[in-house]
Short mmCIF file of C-alpha atoms in Angstrom, two decimals:
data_model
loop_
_atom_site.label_atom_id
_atom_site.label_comp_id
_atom_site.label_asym_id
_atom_site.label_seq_id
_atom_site.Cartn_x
_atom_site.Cartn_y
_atom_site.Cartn_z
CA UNK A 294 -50.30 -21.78 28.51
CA UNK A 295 -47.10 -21.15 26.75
CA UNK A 296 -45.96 -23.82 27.04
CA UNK A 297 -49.20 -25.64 25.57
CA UNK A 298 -48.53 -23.08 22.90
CA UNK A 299 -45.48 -24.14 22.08
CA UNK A 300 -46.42 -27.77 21.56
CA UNK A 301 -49.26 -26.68 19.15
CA UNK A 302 -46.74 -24.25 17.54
CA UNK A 303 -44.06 -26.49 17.00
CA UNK A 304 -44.45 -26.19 13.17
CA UNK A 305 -45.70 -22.79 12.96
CA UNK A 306 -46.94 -21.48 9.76
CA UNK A 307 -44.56 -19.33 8.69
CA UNK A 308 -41.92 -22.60 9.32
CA UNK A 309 -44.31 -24.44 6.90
CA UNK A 310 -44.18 -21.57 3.82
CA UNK A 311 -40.53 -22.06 4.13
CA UNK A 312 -40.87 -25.73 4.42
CA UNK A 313 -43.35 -25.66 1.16
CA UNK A 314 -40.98 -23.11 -0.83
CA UNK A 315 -38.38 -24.92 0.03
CA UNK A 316 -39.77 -28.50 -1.23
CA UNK A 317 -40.62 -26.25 -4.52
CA UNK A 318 -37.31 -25.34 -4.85
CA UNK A 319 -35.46 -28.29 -4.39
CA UNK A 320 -37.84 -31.03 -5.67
CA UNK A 321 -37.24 -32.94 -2.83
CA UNK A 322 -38.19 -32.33 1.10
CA UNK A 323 -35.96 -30.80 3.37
CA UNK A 324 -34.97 -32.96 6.50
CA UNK A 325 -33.58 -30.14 8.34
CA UNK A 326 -35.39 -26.46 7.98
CA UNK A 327 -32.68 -25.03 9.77
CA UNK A 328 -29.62 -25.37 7.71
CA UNK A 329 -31.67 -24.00 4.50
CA UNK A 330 -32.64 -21.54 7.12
CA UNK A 331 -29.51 -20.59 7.79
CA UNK A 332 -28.41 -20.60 3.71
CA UNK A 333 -30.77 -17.42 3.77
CA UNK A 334 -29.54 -15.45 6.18
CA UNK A 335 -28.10 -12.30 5.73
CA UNK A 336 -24.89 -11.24 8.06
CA UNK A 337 -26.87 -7.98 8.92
CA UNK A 338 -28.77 -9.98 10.90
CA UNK A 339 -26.28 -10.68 13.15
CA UNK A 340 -27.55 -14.08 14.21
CA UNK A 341 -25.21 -16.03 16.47
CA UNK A 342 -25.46 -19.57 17.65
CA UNK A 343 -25.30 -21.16 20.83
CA UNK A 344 -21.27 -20.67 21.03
CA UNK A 345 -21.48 -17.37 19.71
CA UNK A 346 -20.47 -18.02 16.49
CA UNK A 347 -21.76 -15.52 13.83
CA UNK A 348 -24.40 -17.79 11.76
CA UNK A 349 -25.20 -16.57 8.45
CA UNK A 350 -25.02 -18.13 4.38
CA UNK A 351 -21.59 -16.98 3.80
CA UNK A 352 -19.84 -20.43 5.52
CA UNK A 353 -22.69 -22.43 3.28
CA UNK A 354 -21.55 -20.25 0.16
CA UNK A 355 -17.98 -21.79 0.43
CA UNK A 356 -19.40 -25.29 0.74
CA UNK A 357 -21.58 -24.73 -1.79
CA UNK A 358 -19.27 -23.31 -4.39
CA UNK A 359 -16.60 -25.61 -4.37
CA UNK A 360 -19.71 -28.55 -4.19
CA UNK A 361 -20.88 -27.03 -7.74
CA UNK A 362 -18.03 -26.54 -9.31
CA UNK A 363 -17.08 -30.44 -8.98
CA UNK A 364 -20.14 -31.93 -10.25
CA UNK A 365 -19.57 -29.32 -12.95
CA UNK A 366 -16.36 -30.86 -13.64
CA UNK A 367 -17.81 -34.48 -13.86
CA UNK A 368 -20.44 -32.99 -15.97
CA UNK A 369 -17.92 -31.53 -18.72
CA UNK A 370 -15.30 -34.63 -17.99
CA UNK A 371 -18.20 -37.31 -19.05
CA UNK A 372 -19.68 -34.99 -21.81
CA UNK A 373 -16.04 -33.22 -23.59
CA UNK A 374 -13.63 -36.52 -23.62
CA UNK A 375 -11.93 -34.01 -25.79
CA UNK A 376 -11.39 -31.20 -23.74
CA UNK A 377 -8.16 -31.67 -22.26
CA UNK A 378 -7.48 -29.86 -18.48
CA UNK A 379 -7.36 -26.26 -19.28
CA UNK A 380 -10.24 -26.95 -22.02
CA UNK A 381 -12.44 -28.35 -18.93
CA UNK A 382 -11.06 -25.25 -16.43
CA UNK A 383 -12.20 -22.22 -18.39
CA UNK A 384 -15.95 -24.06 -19.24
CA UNK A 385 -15.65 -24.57 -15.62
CA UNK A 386 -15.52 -21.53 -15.18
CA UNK A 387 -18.04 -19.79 -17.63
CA UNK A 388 -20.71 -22.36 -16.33
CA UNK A 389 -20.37 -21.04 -12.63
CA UNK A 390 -19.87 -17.20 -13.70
CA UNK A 391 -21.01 -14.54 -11.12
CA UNK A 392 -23.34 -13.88 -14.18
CA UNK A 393 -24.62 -17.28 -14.83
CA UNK A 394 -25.51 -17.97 -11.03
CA UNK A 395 -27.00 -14.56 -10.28
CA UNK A 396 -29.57 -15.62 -13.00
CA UNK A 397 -30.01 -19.18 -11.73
CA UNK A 398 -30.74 -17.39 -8.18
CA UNK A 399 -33.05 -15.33 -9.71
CA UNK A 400 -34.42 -17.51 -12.00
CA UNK A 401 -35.72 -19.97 -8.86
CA UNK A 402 -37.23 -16.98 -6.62
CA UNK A 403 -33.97 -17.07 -3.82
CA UNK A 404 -34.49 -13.36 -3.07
CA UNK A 405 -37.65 -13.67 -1.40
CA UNK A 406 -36.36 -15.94 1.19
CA UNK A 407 -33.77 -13.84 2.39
CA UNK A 408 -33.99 -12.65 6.10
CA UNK A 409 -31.90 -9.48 6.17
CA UNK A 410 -31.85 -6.21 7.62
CA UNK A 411 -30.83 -4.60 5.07
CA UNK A 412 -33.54 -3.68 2.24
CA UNK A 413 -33.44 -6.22 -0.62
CA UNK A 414 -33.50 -3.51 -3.01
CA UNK A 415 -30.28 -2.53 -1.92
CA UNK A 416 -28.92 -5.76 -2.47
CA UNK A 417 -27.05 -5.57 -5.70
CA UNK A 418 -27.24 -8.58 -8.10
CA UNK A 419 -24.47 -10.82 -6.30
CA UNK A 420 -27.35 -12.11 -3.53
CA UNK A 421 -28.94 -14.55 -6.03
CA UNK A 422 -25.55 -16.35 -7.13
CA UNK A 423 -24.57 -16.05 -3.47
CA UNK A 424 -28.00 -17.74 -1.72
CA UNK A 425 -28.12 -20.30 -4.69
CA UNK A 426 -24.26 -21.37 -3.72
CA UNK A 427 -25.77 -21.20 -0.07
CA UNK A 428 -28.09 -23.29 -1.20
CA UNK A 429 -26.02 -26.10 -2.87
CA UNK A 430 -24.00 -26.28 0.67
CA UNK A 431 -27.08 -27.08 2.68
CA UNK A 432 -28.34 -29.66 0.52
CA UNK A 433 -24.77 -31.33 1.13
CA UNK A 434 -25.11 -31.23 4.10
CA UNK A 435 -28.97 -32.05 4.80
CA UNK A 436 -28.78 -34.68 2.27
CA UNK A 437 -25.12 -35.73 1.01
CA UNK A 438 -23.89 -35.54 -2.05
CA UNK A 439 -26.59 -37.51 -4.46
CA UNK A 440 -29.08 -35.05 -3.70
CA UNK A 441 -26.41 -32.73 -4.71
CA UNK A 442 -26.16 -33.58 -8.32
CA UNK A 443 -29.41 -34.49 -9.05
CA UNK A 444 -30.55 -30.77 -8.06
CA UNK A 445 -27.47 -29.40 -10.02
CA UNK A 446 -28.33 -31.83 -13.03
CA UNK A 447 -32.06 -30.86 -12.80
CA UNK A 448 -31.41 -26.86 -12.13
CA UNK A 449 -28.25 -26.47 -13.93
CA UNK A 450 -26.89 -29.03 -16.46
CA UNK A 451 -30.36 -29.65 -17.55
CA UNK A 452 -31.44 -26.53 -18.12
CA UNK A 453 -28.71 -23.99 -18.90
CA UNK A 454 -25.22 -26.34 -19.78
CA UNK A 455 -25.06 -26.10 -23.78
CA UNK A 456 -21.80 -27.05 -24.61
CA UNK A 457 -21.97 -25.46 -28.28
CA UNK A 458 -22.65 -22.13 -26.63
CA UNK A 459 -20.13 -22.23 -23.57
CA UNK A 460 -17.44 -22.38 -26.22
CA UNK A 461 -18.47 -19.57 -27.85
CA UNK A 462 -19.23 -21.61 -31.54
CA UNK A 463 -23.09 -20.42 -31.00
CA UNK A 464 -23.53 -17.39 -28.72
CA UNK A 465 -27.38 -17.58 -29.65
CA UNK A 466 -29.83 -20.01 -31.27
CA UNK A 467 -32.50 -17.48 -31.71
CA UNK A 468 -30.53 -14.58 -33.61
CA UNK A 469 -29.04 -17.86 -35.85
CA UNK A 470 -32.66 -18.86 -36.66
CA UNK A 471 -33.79 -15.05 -37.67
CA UNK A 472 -30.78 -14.90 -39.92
CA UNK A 473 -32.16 -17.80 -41.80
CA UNK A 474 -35.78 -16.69 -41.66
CA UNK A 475 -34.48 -13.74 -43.12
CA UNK A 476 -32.49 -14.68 -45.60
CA UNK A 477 -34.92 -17.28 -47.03
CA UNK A 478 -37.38 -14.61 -46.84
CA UNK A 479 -39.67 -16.81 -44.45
CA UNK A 480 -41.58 -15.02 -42.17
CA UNK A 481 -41.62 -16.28 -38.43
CA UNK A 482 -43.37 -16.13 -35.16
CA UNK A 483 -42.28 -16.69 -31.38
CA UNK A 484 -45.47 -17.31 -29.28
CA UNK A 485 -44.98 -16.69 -25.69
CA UNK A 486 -47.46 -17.50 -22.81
CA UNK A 487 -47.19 -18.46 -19.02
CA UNK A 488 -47.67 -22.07 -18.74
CA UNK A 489 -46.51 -23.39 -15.38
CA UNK A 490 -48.51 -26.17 -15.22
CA UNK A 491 -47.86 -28.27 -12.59
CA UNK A 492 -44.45 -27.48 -12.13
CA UNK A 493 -43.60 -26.26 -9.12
CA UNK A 494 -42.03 -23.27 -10.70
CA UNK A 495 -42.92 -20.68 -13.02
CA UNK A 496 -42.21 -21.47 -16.55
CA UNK A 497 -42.81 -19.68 -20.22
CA UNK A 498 -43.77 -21.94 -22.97
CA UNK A 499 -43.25 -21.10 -26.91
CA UNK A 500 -43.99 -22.21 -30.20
CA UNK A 501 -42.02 -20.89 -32.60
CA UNK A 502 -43.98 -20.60 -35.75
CA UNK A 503 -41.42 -20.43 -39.36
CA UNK A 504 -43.80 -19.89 -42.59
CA UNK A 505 -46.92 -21.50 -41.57
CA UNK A 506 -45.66 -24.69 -39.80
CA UNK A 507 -45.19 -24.56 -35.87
CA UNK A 508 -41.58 -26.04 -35.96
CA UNK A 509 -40.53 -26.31 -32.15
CA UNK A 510 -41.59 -26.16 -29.04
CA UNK A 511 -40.10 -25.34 -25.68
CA UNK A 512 -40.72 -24.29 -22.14
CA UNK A 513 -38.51 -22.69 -19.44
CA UNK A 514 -38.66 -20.68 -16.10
CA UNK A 515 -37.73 -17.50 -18.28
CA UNK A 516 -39.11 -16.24 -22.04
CA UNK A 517 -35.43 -15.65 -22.89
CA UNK A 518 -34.97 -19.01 -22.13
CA UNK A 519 -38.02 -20.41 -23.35
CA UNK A 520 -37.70 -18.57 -26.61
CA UNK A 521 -33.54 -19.74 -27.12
CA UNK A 522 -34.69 -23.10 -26.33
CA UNK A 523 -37.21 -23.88 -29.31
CA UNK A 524 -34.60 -21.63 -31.31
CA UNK A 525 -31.85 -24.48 -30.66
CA UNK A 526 -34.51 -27.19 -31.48
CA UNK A 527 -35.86 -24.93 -34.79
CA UNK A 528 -32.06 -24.42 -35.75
CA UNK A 529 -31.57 -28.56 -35.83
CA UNK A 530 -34.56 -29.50 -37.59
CA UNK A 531 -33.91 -26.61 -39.92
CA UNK A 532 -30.31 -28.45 -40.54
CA UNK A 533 -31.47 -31.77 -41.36
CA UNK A 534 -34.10 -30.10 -43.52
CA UNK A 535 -31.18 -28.46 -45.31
CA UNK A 536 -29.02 -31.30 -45.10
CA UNK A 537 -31.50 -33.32 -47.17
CA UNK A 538 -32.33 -30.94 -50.08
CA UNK B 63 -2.75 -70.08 -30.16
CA UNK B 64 -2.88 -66.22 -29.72
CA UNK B 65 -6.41 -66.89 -29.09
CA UNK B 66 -6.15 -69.32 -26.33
CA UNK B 67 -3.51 -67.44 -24.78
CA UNK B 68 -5.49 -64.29 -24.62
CA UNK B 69 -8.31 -66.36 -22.75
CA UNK B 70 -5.72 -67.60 -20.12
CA UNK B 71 -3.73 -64.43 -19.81
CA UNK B 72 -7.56 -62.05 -19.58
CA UNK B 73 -5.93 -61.14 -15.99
CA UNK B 74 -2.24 -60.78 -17.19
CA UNK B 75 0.15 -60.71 -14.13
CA UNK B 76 0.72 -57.30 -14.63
CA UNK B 77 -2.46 -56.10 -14.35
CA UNK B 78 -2.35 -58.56 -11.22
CA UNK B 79 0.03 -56.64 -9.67
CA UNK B 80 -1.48 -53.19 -10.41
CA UNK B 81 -4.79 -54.51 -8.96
CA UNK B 82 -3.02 -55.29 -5.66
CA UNK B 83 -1.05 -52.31 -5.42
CA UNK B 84 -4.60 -50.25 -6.14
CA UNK B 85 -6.14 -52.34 -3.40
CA UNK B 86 -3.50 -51.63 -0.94
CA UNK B 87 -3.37 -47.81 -1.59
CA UNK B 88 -6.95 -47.49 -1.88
CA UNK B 89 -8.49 -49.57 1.08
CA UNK B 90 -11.07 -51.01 -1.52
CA UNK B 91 -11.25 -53.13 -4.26
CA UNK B 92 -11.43 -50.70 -7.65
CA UNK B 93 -13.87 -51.91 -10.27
CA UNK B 94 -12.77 -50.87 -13.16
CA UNK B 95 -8.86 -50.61 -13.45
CA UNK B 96 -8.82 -48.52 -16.69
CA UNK B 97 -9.62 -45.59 -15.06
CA UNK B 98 -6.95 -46.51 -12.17
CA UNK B 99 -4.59 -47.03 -14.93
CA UNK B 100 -5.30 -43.92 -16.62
CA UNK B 101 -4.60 -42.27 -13.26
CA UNK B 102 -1.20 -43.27 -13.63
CA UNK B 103 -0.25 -42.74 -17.26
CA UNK B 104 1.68 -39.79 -18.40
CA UNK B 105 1.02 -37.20 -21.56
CA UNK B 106 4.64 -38.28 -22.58
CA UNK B 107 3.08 -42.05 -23.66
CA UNK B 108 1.08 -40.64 -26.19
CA UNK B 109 -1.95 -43.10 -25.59
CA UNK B 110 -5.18 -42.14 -27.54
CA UNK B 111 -8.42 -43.70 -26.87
CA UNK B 112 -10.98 -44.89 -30.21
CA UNK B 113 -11.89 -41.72 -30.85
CA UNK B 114 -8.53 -40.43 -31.16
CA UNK B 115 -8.35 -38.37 -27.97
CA UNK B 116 -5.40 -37.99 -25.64
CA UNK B 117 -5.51 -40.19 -22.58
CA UNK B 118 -3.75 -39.04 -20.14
CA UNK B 119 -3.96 -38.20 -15.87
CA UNK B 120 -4.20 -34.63 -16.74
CA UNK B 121 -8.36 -34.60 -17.03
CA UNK B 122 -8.73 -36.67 -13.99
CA UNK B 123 -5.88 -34.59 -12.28
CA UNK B 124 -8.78 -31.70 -12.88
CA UNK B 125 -11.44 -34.18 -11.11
CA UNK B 126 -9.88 -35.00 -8.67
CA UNK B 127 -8.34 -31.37 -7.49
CA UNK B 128 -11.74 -30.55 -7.41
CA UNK B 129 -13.72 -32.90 -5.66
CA UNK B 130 -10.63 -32.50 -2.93
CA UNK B 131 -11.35 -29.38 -2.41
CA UNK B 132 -15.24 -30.19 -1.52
CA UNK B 133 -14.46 -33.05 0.75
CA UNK B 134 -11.78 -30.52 2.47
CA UNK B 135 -14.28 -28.13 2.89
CA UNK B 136 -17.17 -29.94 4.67
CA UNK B 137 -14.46 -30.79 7.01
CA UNK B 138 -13.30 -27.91 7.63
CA UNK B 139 -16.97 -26.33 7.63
CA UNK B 140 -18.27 -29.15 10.84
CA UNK B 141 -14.58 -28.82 12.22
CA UNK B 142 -14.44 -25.02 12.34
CA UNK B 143 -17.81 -23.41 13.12
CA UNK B 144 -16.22 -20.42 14.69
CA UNK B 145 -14.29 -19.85 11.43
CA UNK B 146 -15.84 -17.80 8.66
CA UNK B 147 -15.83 -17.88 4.50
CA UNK B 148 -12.22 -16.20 4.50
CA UNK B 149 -10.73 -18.53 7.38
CA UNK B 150 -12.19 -21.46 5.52
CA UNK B 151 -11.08 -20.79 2.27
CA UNK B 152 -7.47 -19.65 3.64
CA UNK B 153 -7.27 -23.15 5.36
CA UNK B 154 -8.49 -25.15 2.97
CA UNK B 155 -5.60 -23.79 0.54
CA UNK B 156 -2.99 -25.21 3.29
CA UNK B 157 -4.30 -28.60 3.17
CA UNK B 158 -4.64 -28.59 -0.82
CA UNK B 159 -1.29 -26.90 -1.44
CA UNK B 160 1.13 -28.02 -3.69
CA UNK B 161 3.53 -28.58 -1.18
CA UNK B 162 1.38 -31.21 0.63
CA UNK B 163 -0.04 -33.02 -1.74
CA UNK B 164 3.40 -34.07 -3.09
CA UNK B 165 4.27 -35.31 0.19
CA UNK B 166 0.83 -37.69 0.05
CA UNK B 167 1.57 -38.38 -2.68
CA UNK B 168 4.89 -39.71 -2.09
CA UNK B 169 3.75 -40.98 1.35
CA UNK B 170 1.47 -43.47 -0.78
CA UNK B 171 4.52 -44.50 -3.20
CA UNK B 172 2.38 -42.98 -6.48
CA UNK B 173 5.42 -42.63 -8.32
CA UNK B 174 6.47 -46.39 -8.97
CA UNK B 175 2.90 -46.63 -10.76
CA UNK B 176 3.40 -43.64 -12.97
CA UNK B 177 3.47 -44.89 -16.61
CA UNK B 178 5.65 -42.55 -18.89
CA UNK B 179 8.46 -42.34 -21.80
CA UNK B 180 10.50 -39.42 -19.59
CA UNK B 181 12.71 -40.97 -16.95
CA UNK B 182 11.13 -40.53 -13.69
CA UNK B 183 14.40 -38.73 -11.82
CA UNK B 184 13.60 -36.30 -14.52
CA UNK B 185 10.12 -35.44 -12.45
CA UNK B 186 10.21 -32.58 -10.41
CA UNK B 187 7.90 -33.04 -7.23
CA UNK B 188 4.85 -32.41 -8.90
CA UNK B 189 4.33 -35.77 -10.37
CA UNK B 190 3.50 -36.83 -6.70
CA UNK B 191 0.96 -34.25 -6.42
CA UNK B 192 -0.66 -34.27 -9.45
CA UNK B 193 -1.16 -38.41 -9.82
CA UNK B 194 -2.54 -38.15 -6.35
CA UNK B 195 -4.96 -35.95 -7.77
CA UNK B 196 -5.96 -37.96 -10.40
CA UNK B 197 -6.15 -40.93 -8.36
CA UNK B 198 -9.04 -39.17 -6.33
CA UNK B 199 -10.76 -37.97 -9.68
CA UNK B 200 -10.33 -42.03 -10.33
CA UNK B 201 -12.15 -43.06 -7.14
CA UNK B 202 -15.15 -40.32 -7.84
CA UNK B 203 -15.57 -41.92 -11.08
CA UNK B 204 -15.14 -45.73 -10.25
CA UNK B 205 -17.00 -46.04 -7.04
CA UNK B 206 -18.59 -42.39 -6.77
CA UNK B 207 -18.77 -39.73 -3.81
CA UNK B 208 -18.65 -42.08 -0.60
CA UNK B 209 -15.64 -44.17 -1.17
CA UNK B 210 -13.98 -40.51 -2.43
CA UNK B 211 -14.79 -39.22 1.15
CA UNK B 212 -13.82 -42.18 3.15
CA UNK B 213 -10.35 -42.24 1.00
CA UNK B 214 -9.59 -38.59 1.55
CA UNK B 215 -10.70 -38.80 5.81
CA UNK B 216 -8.49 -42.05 6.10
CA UNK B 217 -5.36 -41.19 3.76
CA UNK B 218 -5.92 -37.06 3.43
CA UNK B 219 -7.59 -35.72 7.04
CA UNK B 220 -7.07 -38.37 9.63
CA UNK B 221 -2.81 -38.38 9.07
CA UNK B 222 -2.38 -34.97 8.70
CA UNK B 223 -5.03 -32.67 9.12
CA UNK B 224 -4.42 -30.44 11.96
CA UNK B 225 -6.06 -27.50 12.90
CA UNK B 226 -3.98 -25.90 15.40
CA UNK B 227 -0.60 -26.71 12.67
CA UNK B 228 -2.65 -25.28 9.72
CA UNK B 229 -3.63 -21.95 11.57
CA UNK B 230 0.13 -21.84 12.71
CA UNK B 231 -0.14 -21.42 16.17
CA UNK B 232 1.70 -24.61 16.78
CA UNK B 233 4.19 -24.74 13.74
CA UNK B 234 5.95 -28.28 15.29
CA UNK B 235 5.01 -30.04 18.22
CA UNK B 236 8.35 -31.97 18.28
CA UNK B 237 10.04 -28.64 19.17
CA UNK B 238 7.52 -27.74 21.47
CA UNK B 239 8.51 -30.99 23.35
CA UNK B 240 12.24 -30.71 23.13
CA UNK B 241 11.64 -26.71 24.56
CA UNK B 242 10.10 -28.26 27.35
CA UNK B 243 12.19 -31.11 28.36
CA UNK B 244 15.54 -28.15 27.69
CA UNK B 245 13.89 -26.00 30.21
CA UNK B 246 12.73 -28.84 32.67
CA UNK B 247 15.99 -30.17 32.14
CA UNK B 248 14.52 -34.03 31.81
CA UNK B 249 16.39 -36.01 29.28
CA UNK B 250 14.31 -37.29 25.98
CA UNK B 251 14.59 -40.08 23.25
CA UNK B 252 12.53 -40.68 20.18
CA UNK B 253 13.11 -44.22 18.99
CA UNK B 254 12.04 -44.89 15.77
CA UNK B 255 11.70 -48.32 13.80
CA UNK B 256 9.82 -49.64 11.12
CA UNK B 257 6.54 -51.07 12.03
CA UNK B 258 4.72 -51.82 9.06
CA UNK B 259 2.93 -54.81 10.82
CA UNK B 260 -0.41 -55.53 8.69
CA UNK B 261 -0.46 -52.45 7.56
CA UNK B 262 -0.83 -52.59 3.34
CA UNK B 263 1.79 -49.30 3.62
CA UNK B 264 4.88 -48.96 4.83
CA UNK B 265 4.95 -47.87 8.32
CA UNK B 266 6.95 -46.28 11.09
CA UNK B 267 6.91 -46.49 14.84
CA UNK B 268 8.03 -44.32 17.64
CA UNK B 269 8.29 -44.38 21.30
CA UNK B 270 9.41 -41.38 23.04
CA UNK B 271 10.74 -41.60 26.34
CA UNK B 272 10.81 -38.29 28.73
CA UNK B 273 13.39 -38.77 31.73
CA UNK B 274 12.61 -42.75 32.42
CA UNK B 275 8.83 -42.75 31.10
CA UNK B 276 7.37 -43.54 27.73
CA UNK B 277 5.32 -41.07 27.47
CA UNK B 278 3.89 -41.66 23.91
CA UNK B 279 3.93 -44.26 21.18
CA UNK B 280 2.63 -43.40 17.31
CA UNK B 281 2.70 -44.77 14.16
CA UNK B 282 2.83 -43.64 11.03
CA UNK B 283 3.72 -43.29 7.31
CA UNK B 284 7.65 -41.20 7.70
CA UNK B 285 9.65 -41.21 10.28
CA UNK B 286 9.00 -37.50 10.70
CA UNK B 287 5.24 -37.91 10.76
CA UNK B 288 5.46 -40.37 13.41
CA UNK B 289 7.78 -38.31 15.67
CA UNK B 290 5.15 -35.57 15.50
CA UNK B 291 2.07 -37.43 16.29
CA UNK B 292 4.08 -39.43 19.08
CA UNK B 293 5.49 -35.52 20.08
CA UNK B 294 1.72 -34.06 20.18
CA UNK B 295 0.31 -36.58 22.14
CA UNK B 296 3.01 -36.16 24.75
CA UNK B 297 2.59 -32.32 24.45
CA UNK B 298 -1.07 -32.83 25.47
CA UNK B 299 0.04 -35.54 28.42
CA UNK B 300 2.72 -32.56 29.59
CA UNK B 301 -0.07 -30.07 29.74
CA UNK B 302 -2.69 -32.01 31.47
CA UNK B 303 0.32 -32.77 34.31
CA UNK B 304 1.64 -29.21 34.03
CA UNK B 305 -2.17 -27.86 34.88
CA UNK B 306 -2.85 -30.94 37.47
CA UNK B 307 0.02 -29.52 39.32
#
């Protein structure tokens, strides 16, 4: 019997909510569960392998970390010809703040995946940045390096790399975009609503309203986001409008 | 007639030469020798690309320091399982450090590439270091991730990547050798020669002889790196007849 229960178990459930999550996350599917598995799991759970070795994300955090931070660098290499080497170190270095992958973490729902011991509201913010790193090193390692930077380019660059902003010229769209509103005297709107679609994560979509024409839209997995978004495209249409008075 | 000549002189001998030397160092063909070139060329030569930015090793120096670092990493994170985030990252720093990559890079003979308006006895030993860097940033760029890896494992962690030397339990297996054959009282040569053979690099041999047997042969790119392989694998002969006793 157990054994018969085994063979009908040898996916069971809970392994195919991870497996689904997982695909979610990713955008791709997972060859092997167990090293994502393992980018989840907490040292309180004192999990040890076959050898004894302690298993737990913190080895995949070190892969991971120095895995981001080079397709980082071939990001800002290819986009800044400009920058010379300590130009390309310090946006380096903003792009993979403690700050700026705690919210990427958060942002894509890590937490719940977490298999601790510890309650995860005792957990201070450094889990998210920590599990996403994790994260990075299992892909590497389930799936090489391509899958690598096509999950940073679609989760990171994509998304949250704005060159303008890292160095500090534009530290936000949206409060640049009020300024004008209000010193034109225009009044303006940002309409935010849940519209995930059929993405596989849950996104905020705006219009942002200036006078009475709807001049951008945008969506992202945040409203902060969403909102700074159609406040970057608002800001450039507003420029060209400017530009050809 | 400037014309013509450019047609017939599109592969100029001295790019010729470079392409070779590439080849030999690399293990592969490059495709596109700019970036090799660019490897090579020194902030002192004042090159500028259309756009009027510097060209110089320094941004692919950044590359390549980085994507070292990652390729370091996943083999020290398969090689070590029993190590954890701090052990990796400690070890990882010995293989990367400055001290070591300046001998690769003078293992490889970098320097006679290096383009640049300072004399090159003016260098300190970084030069060696630093254009080896760039040269992997080079590789990442010209023929991506795979042929990075397979340079690093055939030029970087095959040589000279040794666990038991980097966690300094065995500091020199040469003296571990001579210790023995002092205390055993058995007479010892190492006899050195070059040995380049087909090898694209230059090459040394050794044979070491222990009372009247050769007990090890290695090859290698220094005398001193030779004598160390050829003393390890003896060590590890001398054990397995020390414990067969």
């Amino acid at each position: 019997m157990k054994l018969t229960s085994k063979i009908f178990n040898s996916h069971p459930s809970s392994d195919g909510d991870f497996f689904l999550g997982m695909k979610r996350i990713l955008g791709f599917k997972p060859k092997s569960l167990e090293i994502y598995k393992t980018a989840f799991l907490h040292r309180s759970m004192n999990k040890k392998d076959n050898e004894g070795n302690p298993v737990n994300y913190e080895r995949l955090e070190f892969l991971g970390d120095s895995m981001l931070g080079t397709i980082i660098s071939k990001h800002l290499y290819n986009e800044v010809p400009e920058g010379d080497e300590g130009y390309l170190t310090k946006m380096r270095s903003k792009v993979v703040s403690r700050k700026h992958l705690n919210e990427l973490g958060k942002d894509l729902g890590l937490l719940k995946y977490v298999e601790s011991r510890i309650p995860k509201a005792h957990f201070g913010d450094n889990i998210h940045g920590n599990v996403f790193e994790a994260l990075v090193g299992a892909i590497y390692l389930d799936r090489g390096y391509n899958y690598c930077e096509k999950f940073i380019n679609e989760r990171v660059i994509e998304p949250y790399v704005d060159i303008e902003q890292l160095e500090g010229k534009v530290i936000s769209y949206k409060s640049l975009v009020i300024e004008w509103c209000q010193k034109e005297k225009k009044p303006f709107n940002y309409n935010v609503y849940e519209d995930t679609g059929k993405d596989e994560l849950k996104h905020f979509a705006v219009k942002l309203t200036i006078g009475d024409r709807m001049l951008a839209k945008a969506r992202a997995t945040s409203k902060k986001k969403a909102e700074e978004k159609a406040s970057k495209r608002a800001y450039f249409a507003l420029q060209s409008r400017i530009d050809n008075k």
